[in-house]
XYZ file of C-alpha atoms in Angstrom:
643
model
C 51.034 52.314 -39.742
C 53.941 50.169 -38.772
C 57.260 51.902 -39.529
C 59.228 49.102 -41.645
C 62.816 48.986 -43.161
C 64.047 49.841 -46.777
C 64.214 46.059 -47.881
C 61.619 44.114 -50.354
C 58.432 44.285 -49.172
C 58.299 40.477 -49.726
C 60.810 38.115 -48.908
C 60.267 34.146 -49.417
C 63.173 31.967 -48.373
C 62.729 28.207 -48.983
C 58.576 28.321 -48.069
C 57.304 24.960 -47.868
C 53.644 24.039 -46.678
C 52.942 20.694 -45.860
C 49.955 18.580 -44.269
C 48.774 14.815 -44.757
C 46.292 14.026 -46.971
C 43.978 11.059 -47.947
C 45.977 8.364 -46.625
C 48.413 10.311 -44.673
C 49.959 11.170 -47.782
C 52.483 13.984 -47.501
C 51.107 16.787 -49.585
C 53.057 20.196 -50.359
C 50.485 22.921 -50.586
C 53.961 25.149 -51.261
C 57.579 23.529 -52.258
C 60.531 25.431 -51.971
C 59.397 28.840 -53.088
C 61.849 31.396 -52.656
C 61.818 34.944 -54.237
C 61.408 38.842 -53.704
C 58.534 41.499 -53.872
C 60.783 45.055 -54.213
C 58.038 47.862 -53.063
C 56.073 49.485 -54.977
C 55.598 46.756 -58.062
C 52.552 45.187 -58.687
C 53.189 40.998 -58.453
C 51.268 38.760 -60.331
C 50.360 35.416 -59.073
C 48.818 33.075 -61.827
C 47.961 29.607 -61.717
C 45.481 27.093 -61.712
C 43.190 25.838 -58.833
C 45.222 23.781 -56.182
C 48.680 25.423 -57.637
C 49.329 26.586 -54.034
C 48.424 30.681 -54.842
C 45.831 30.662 -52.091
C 48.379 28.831 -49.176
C 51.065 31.032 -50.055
C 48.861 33.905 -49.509
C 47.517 32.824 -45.786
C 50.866 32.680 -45.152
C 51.944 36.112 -46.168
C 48.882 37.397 -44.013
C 50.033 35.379 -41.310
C 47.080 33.132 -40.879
C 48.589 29.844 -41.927
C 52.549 28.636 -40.486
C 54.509 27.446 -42.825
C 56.272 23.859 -42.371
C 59.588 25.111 -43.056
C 61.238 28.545 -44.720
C 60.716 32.145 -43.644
C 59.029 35.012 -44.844
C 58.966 38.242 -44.413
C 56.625 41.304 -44.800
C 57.128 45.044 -44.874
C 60.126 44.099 -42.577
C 58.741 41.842 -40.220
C 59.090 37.997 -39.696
C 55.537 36.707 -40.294
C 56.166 33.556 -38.471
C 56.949 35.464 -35.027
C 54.686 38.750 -35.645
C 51.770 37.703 -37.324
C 49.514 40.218 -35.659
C 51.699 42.871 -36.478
C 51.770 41.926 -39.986
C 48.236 42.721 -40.404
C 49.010 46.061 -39.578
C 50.986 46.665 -42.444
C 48.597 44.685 -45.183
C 45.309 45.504 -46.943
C 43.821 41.770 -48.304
C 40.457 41.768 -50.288
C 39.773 37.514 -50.546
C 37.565 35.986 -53.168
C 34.523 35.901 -51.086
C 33.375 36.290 -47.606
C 33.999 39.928 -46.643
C 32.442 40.944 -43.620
C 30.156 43.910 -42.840
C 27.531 42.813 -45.328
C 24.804 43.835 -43.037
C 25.788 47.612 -42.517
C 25.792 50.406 -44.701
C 29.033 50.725 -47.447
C 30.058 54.033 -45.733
C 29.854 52.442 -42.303
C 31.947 49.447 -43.586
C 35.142 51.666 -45.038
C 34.753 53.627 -41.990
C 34.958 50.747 -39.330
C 37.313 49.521 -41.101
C 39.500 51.791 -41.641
C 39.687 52.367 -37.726
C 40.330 48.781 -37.585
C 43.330 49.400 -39.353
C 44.605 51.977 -36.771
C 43.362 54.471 -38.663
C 42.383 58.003 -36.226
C 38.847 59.069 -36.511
C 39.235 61.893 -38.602
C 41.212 59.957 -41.219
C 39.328 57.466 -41.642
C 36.454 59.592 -42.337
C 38.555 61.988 -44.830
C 39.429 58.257 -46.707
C 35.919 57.212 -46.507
C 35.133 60.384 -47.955
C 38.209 59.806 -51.004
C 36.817 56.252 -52.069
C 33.382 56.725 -52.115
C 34.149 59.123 -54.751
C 37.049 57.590 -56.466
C 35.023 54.536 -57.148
C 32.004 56.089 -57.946
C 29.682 55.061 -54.813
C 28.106 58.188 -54.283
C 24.185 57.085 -54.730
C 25.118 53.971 -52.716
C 27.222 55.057 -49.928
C 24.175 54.635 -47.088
C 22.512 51.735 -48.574
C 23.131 48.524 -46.777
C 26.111 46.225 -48.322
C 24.191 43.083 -48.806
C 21.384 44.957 -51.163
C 23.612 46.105 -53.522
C 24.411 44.500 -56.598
C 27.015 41.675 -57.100
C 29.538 44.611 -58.670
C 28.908 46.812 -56.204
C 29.376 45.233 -53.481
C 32.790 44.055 -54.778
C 33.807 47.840 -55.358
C 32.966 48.704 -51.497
C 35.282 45.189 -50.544
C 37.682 46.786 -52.723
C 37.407 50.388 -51.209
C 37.815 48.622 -47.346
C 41.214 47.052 -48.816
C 42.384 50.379 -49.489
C 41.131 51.994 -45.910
C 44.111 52.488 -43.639
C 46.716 52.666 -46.639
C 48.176 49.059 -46.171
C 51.820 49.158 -47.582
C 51.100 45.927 -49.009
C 47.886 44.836 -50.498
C 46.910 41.629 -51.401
C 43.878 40.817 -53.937
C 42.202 37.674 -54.697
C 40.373 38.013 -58.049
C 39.464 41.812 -57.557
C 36.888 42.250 -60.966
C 35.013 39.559 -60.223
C 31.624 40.374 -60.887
C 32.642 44.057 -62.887
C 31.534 45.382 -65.856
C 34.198 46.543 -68.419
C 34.014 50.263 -67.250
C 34.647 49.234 -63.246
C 37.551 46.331 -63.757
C 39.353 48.985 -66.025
C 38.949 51.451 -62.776
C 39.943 48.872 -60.422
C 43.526 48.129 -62.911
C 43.426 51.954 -63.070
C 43.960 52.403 -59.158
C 45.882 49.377 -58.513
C 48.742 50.860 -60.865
C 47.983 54.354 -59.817
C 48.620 53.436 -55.687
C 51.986 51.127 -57.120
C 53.311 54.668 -59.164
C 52.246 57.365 -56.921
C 52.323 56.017 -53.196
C 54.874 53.309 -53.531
C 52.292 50.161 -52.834
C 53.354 47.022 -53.438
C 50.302 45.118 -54.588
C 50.194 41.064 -54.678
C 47.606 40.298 -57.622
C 46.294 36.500 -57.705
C 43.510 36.638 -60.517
C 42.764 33.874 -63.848
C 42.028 36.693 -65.629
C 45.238 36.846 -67.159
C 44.566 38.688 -69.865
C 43.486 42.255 -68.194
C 45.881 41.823 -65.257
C 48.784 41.962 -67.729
C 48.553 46.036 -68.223
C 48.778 46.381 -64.711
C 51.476 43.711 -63.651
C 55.275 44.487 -63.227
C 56.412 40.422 -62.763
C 54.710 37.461 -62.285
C 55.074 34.283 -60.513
C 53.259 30.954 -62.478
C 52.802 28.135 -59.903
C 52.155 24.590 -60.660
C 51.346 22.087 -58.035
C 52.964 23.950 -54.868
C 56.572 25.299 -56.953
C 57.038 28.566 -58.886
C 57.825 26.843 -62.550
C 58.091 30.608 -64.610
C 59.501 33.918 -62.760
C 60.000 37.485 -64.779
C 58.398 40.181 -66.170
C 55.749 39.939 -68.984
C 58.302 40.517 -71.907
C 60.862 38.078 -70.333
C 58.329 35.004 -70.410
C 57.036 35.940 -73.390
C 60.932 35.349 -75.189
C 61.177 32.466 -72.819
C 58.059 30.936 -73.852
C 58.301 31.659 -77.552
C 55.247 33.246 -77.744
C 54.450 34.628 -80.977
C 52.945 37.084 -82.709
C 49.384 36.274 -84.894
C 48.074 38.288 -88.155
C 44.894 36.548 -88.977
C 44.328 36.995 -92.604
C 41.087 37.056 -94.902
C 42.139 37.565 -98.449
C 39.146 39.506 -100.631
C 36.131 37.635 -101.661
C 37.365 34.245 -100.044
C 40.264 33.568 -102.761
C 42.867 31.804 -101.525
C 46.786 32.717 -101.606
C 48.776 31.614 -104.373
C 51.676 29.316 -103.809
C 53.949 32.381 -104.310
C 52.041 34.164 -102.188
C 52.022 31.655 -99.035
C 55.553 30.965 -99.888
C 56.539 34.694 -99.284
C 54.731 34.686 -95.882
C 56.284 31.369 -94.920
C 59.508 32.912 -94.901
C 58.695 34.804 -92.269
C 56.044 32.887 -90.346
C 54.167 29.657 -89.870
C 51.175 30.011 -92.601
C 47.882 27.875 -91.705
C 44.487 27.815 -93.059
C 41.554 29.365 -90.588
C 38.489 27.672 -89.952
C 36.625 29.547 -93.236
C 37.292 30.144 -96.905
C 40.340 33.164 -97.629
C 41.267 32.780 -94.021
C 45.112 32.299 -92.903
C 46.376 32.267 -89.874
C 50.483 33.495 -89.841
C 52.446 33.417 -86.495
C 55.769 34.520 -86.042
C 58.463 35.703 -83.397
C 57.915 39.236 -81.818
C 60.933 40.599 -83.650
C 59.565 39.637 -87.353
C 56.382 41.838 -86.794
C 58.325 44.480 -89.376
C 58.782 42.070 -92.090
C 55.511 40.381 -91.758
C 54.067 43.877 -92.321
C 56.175 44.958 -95.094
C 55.112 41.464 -97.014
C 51.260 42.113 -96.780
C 51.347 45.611 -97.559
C 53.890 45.495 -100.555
C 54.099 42.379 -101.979
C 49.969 41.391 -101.140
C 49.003 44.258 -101.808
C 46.084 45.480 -99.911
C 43.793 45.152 -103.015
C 44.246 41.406 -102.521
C 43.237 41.589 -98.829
C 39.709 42.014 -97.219
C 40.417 42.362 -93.971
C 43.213 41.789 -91.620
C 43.805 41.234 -87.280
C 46.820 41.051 -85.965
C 47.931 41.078 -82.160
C 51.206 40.645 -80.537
C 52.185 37.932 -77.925
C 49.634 38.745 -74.700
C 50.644 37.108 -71.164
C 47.366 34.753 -71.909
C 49.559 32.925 -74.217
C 52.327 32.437 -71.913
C 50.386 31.243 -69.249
C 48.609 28.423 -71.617
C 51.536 27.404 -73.493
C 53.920 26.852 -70.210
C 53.426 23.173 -69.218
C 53.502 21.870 -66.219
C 56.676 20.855 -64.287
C 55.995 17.133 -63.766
C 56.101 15.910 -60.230
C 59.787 15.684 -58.847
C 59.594 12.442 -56.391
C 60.006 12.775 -52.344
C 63.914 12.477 -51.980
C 63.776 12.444 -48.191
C 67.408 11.406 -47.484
C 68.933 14.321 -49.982
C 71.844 15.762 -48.373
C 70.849 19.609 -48.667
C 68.254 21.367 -50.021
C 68.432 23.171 -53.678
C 70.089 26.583 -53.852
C 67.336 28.867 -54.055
C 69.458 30.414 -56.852
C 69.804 27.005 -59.099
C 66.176 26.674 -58.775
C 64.700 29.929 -59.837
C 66.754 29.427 -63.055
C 65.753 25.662 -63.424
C 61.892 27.314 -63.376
C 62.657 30.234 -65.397
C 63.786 33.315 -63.083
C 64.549 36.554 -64.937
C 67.607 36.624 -66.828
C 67.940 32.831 -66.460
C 68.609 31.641 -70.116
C 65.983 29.610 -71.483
C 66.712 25.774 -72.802
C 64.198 25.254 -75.223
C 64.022 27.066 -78.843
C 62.423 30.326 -78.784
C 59.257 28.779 -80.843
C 58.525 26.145 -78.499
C 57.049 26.490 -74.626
C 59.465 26.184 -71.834
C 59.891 23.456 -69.645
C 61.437 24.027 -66.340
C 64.081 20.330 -65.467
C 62.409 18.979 -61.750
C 64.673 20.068 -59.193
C 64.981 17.150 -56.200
C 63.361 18.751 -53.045
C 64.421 19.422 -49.334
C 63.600 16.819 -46.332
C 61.260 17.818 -44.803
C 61.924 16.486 -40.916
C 58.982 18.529 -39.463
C 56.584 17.672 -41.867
C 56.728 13.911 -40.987
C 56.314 15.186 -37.206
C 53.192 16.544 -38.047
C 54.767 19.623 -36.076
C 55.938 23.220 -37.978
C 59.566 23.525 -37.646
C 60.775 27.242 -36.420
C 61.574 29.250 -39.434
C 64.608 30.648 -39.702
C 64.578 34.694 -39.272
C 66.765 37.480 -39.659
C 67.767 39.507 -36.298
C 66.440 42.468 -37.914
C 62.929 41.703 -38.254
C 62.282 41.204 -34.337
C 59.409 44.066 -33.127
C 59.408 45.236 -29.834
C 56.770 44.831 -27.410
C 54.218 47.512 -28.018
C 53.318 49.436 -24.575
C 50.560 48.486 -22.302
C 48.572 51.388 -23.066
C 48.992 51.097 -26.397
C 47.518 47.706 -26.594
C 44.639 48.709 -24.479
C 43.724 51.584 -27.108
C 43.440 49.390 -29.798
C 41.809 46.952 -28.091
C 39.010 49.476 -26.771
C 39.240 51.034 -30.414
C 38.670 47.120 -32.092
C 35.970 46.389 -29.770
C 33.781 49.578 -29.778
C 33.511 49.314 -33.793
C 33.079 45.447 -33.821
C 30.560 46.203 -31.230
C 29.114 48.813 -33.751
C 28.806 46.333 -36.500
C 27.276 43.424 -34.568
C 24.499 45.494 -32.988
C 23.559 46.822 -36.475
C 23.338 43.437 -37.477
C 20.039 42.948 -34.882
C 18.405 45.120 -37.904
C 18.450 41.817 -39.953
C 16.918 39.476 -36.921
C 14.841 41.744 -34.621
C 11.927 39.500 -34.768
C 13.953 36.571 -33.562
C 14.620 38.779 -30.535
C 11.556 39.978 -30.001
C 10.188 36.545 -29.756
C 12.753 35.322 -27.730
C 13.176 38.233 -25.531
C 9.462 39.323 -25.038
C 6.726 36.604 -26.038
C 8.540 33.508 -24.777
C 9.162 34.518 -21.535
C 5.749 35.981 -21.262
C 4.630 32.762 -22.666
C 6.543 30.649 -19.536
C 5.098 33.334 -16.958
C 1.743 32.795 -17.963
C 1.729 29.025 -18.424
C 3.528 27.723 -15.544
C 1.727 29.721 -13.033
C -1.374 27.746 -14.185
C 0.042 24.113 -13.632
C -2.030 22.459 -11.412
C -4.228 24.411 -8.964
C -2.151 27.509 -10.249
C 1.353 28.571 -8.839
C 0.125 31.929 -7.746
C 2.107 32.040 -4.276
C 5.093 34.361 -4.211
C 7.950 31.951 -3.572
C 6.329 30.565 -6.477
C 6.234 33.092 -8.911
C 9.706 34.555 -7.953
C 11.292 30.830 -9.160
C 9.027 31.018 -12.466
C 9.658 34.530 -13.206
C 13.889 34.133 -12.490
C 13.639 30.331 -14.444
C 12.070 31.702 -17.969
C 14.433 34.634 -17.829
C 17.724 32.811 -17.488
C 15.809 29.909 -19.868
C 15.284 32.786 -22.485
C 19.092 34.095 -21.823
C 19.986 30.768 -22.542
C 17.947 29.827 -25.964
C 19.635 33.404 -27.182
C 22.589 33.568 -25.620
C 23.434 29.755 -26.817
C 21.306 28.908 -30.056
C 21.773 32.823 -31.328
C 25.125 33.253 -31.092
C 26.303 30.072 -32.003
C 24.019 29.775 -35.122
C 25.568 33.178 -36.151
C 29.346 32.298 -35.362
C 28.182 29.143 -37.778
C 27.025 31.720 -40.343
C 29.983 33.498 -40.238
C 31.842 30.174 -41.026
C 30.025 29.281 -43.814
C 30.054 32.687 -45.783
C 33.840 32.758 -45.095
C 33.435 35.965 -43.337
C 36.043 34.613 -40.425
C 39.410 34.601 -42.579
C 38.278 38.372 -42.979
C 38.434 38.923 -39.378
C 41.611 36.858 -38.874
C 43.283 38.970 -41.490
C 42.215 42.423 -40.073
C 44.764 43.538 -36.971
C 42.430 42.998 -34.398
C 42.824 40.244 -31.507
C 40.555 37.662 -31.080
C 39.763 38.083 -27.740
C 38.449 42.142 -28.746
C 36.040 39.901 -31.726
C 35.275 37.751 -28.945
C 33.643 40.345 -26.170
C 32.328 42.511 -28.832
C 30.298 39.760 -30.988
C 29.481 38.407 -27.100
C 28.837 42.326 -25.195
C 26.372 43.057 -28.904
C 24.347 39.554 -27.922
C 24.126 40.470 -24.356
C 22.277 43.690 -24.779
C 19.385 42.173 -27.282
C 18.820 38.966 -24.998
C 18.615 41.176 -21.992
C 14.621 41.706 -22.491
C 14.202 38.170 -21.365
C 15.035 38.779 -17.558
C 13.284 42.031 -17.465
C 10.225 40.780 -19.303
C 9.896 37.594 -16.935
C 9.968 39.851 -13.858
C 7.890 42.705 -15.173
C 5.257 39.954 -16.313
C 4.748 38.783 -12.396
C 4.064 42.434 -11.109
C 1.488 43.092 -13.903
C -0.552 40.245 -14.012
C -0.109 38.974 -10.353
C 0.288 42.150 -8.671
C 3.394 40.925 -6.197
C 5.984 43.445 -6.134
C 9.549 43.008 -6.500
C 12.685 44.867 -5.468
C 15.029 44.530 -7.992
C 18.441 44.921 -5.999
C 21.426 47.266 -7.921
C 23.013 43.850 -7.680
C 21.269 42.233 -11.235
C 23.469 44.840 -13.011
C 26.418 42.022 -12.770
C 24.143 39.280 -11.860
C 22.710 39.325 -15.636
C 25.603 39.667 -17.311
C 27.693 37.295 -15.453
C 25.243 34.970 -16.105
C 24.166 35.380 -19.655
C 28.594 35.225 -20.393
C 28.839 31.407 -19.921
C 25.898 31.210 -22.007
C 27.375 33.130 -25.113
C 30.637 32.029 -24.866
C 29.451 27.853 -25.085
C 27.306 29.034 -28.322
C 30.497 30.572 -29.720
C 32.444 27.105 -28.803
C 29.584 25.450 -30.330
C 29.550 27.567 -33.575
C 33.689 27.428 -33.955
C 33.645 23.823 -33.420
C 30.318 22.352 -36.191
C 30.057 23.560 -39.242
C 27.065 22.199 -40.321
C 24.072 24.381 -39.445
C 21.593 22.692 -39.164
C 23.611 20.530 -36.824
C 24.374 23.644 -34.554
C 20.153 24.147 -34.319
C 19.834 20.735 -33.095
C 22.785 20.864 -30.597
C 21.725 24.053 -29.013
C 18.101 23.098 -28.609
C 18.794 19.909 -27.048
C 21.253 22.192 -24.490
C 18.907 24.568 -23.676
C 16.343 21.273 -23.102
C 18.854 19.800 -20.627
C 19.050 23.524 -19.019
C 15.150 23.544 -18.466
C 15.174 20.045 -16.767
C 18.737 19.363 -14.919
C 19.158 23.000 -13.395
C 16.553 23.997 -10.537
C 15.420 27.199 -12.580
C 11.511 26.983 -12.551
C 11.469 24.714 -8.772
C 13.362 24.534 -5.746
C 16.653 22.637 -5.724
C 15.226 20.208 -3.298
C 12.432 19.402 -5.847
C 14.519 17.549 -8.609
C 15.954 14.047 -8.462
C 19.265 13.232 -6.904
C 20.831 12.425 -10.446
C 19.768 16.429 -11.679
C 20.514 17.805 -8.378
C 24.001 16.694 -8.767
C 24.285 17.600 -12.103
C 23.065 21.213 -11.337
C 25.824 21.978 -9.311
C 28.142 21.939 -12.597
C 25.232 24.397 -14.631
C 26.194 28.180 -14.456
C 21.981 28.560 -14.931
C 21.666 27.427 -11.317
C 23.860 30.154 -10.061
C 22.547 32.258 -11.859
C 18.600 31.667 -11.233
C 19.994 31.459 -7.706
C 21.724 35.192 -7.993
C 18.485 36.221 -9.703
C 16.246 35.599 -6.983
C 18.615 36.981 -4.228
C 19.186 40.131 -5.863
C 14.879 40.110 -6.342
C 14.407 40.103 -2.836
C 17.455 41.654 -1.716
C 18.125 38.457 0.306
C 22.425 39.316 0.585
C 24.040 37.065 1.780
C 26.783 33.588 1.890
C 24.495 32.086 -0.499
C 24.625 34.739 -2.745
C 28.294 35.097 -2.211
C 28.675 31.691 -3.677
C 26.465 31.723 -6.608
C 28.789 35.462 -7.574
C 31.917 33.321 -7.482
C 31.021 30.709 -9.447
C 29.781 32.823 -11.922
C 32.586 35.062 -12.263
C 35.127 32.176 -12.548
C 32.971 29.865 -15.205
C 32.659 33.329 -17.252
C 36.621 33.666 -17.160
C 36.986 30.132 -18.084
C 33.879 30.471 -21.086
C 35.766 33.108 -22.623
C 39.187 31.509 -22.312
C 37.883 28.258 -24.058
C 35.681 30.339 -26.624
C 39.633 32.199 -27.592
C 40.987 29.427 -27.515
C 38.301 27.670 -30.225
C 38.358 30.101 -32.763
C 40.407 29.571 -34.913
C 42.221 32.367 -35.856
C 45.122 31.069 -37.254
C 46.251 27.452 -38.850
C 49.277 25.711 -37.383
């Protein structure tokens, strides 16, 4: 855990968000929000779709930059130190967790030590959650084949792994029965009271989040337009109190009767015979009650409901803040103090009656220079929030730490597609072997057979190492699984070699296969030189890493199937793997020279008959260096983070 100062644990100066839309339109995502998170309170964030909620969150978590503004979390400037934010912050999205396709203990566990948690404590956690949510008879059965609530109490438990200062939920009781959202409320306040977590709460369930919120934040259309606590909006608002009335066998009140209540309240008929509705403030609840027991007289009364002002009502009755015009010659931007009030910040005195719904006055807004750049301007950040440079070794422990258990996850994933490997790895290149030493009058020489057995293994290291990888990078896209990732604090180059070292080790039957396949059925033997043990790999890396490019870059994926195959079909034909170099046409010879497959079919058959030499030299180079570039471009693809 990051150590962090005494401030609020968040601080939002000025935030604005912008990006062009239909048009180039200038749209604000956020506009001007300013405000403060103190630690240890639980934050509500309420408002409808497109209000901005999600974009201000990506940019707590660091994954999105804002246009203009700061913030700052647990301490730390977001803007210069988003990696070390993540550190510091637990953040369970809507959708799209990862580690589906392992077991629910496995995926607190991993991450947990994801989180910088040490081995025994993430265990002794993983240990804690299972049993505080009640996951016992599920704890080793696969994520995925649980049920819909289930599987959103382990995403909740790996929010909690690592015990993130700050935690950040997105809708947390979706899916839940009545008896799991009340545990879920029952932690989240529990972790705010005992262990001092502040917890940011974005949810349309209004209704249950307001036993667990301290303040909340309504946005409409980018802007905060209500700040305060539960009871402050409510007097802001004028929300009211309702006593919904049936009088006894569907009579109706007497003049003097509805008169009396009117005094107090706004009388209406309900929607049947003998029903009334009364509303009226929170502070004439005493009166209302003293009228219906004393001068009704419960004789006269059948039944009877009454409820005070909930946060639901707030929320519907406060209107929208109509659109304030771009004013992109103002002089200065608002004070961030004038504008909480204008939107209703605690303590700010409301304008409208105490019966009728506030409406917070449009504030003109700040220029916004960068924005019509199309570039982020620097955001301005206190002295205090700079973070050192962590130590060398330090870096390289969490790095090996991030890629042994990403490693772990993405070889249990094979569990899920073991007969697409099996195929690939086994029967295709068996298939190749078999068939293309019967073209013609049969290829049955040596020279032969050593191109045909080193061609259908680097062809099958291809068609797995390529279509594979990319097709699950696409996967990972589409479930949403990657802003997971992003928001864990793990680098991209660790996800990158351990989703790319887990592919390496399923596709590597296809070499072995190829070359086993010629000594059984043709009887030639082979010396397979020491030297394949970087041969393989460095050849199967360029491979990976383009299918990763590939996956980052379409999103479609049926459109990353069709790419791929049409790659590896180019492979087959333009690189000399199944014939001599001097076989193809000048136009593919020349275009071999720029396919890593030729260097490494070339590699492959040196290291087969232990033929050492210049040659060999060459092929080793240019493997080494297209794998350093393949893994630079794959980094550089993902994307990780928005601009």
């Amino acid at each position: 855990m990051v150590k962090t100062d005494d401030g609020p644990a968040i601080e939002v100066r000025d935030l604005v968000r912008a990006y062009r839309g239909r048009g180039s339109e200038l749209v604000r995502a956020n506009d001007g929000l300013t405000f403060n998170v103190p630690r240890g309170q639980v934050f509500g964030l309420f408002g409808a779709n497109g209000a901005g909620k999600t974009t201000l969150v990506l940019q707590m978590l660091g994954l999105v930059r804002p246009t203009s503004g700061s913030i700052t979390v647990n301490g730390i400037d977001v803007v210069r130190h988003p990696e070390l934010v993540k550190s510091t912050v637990g953040f369970l999205p809507q959708r799209g967790l990862s580690m589906r396709l392992i077991e629910a203990r496995r995926a607190l566990h991993y991450t947990g030590r994801l989180r910088g948690q040490s081995e025994a404590d993430a265990r002794r956690q993983t240990d804690e959650l299972i049993d505080e949510l009640g996951l016992g008879p599920y704890a080793d059965r696969q994520v995925e084949k649980l049920s819909g609530g289930l599987m959103r109490l382990v995403n909740f438990g790996m929010t909690l792994m690592g015990r993130p200062e700050l935690i950040v939920l997105d809708e947390p009781t979706n899916e839940l029965d009545p008896h799991n959202r009340r545990l879920i409320w029952d932690i989240v306040q529990r972790r705010a009271a005992e262990d001092g977590t502040t917890v940011v709460l974005v949810t349309h369930n209004v209704l249950e989040a307001e036993k667990a919120v301290h303040r909340v934040a309504v946005m409409h259309g980018g802007r905060i337009t209500a700040m305060g606590t539960p009871g402050e909006l409510k007097e802001q608002t004028g929300a009211r109190a309702r006593l919904e009335l049936f009088v006894r066998d569907g009579d109706s009140l007497t003049d003097e009767e509805a008169a009396r209540l009117g005094r107090i309240g706004l009388v209406t008929p309900g929607d049947r015979s003998g029903s009334y509705l009364v509303t009226a403030p929170p502070d004439r609840i005493q009166p209302l009650l003293e009228v219906l027991v004393t001068d009704l007289g419960v004789t006269r009364v059948d039944d009877f409901r009454f409820a005070r002002p909930t946060l639901e009502d707030v929320y519907l009755n406060l209107k929208p803040a109509r659109p304030a015009p771009e004013a992109p010659d103002a002089p200065e931007p608002p004070s961030p103090v004038k504008e909480l009030a204008a939107v209703g910040a605690p303590g700010a005195e409301p304008e409208a009656a105490p019966d009728a719904p506030a409406t917070p006055q449009p504030t003109r807004r700040a220029p916004l220079p960068a924005a019509r750049t199309g570039r982020p301007a620097p955001a301005a950040s206190p002295a205090s929030t700079r973070a050192p440079r962590r130590p060398l070794k330090s870096r390289l422990a969490t790095f090996g730490t991030s890629f042994k258990y990403l490693w772990f996850e993405h070889m249990l994933i094979v569990r899920t597609s073991w007969h697409v490997h099996i195929v690939f790895g086994i029967f295709m290149p068996l298939t190749m072997v078999f068939g293309f030493s019967r073209i013609g009058s049969g290829l049955t020489d040596q020279s032969s057979l050593l191109y045909i057995a080193s061609g259908s293994g680097v062809f099958s290291i291809a068609a797995l190492g390529t279509t594979a990888i990319a097709q699950r990078i696409g996967a990972i896209k589409a479930e949403g699984s990657m802003m997971y990732y992003a928001s864990l604090p793990i680098s991209k180059i660790a996800f990158v070699t351990a989703f790319i070292a887990a592919r390496l080790l399923l596709i590597a039957p296809g070499l072995l296969t190829s070359l086993l396949a010629v000594e059984l059925l043709y009887d030639i033997q082979l010396t397979l030189s020491p030297t394949l043990l970087f041969v393989y790999p460095l050849t199967a890396l360029p491979l990976a890493a383009l299918g990763l490019v590939i996956g980052t870059l379409i999103d479609r994926i049926e459109l990353i199937s069709i790419v791929t195959y049409m790659l590896n079909f180019l492979l087959l034909l333009g690189a000399p793997l199944l014939i001599p170099l001097e076989a193809l046409p000048v136009v593919l010879r020349v275009i071999s020279y720029a396919m890593p497959t030729s260097y490494g079919a070339d590699a492959i058959r040196h290291s087969i008959t232990g033929d050492i030499d210049g040659s060999f030299a060459i092929d080793v180079a240019f493997l080494a260096v297209t794998s350093v570039a393949s893994l630079w471009i794959a980094d550089r693809a993902l994307r990780w983070r928005v601009s």
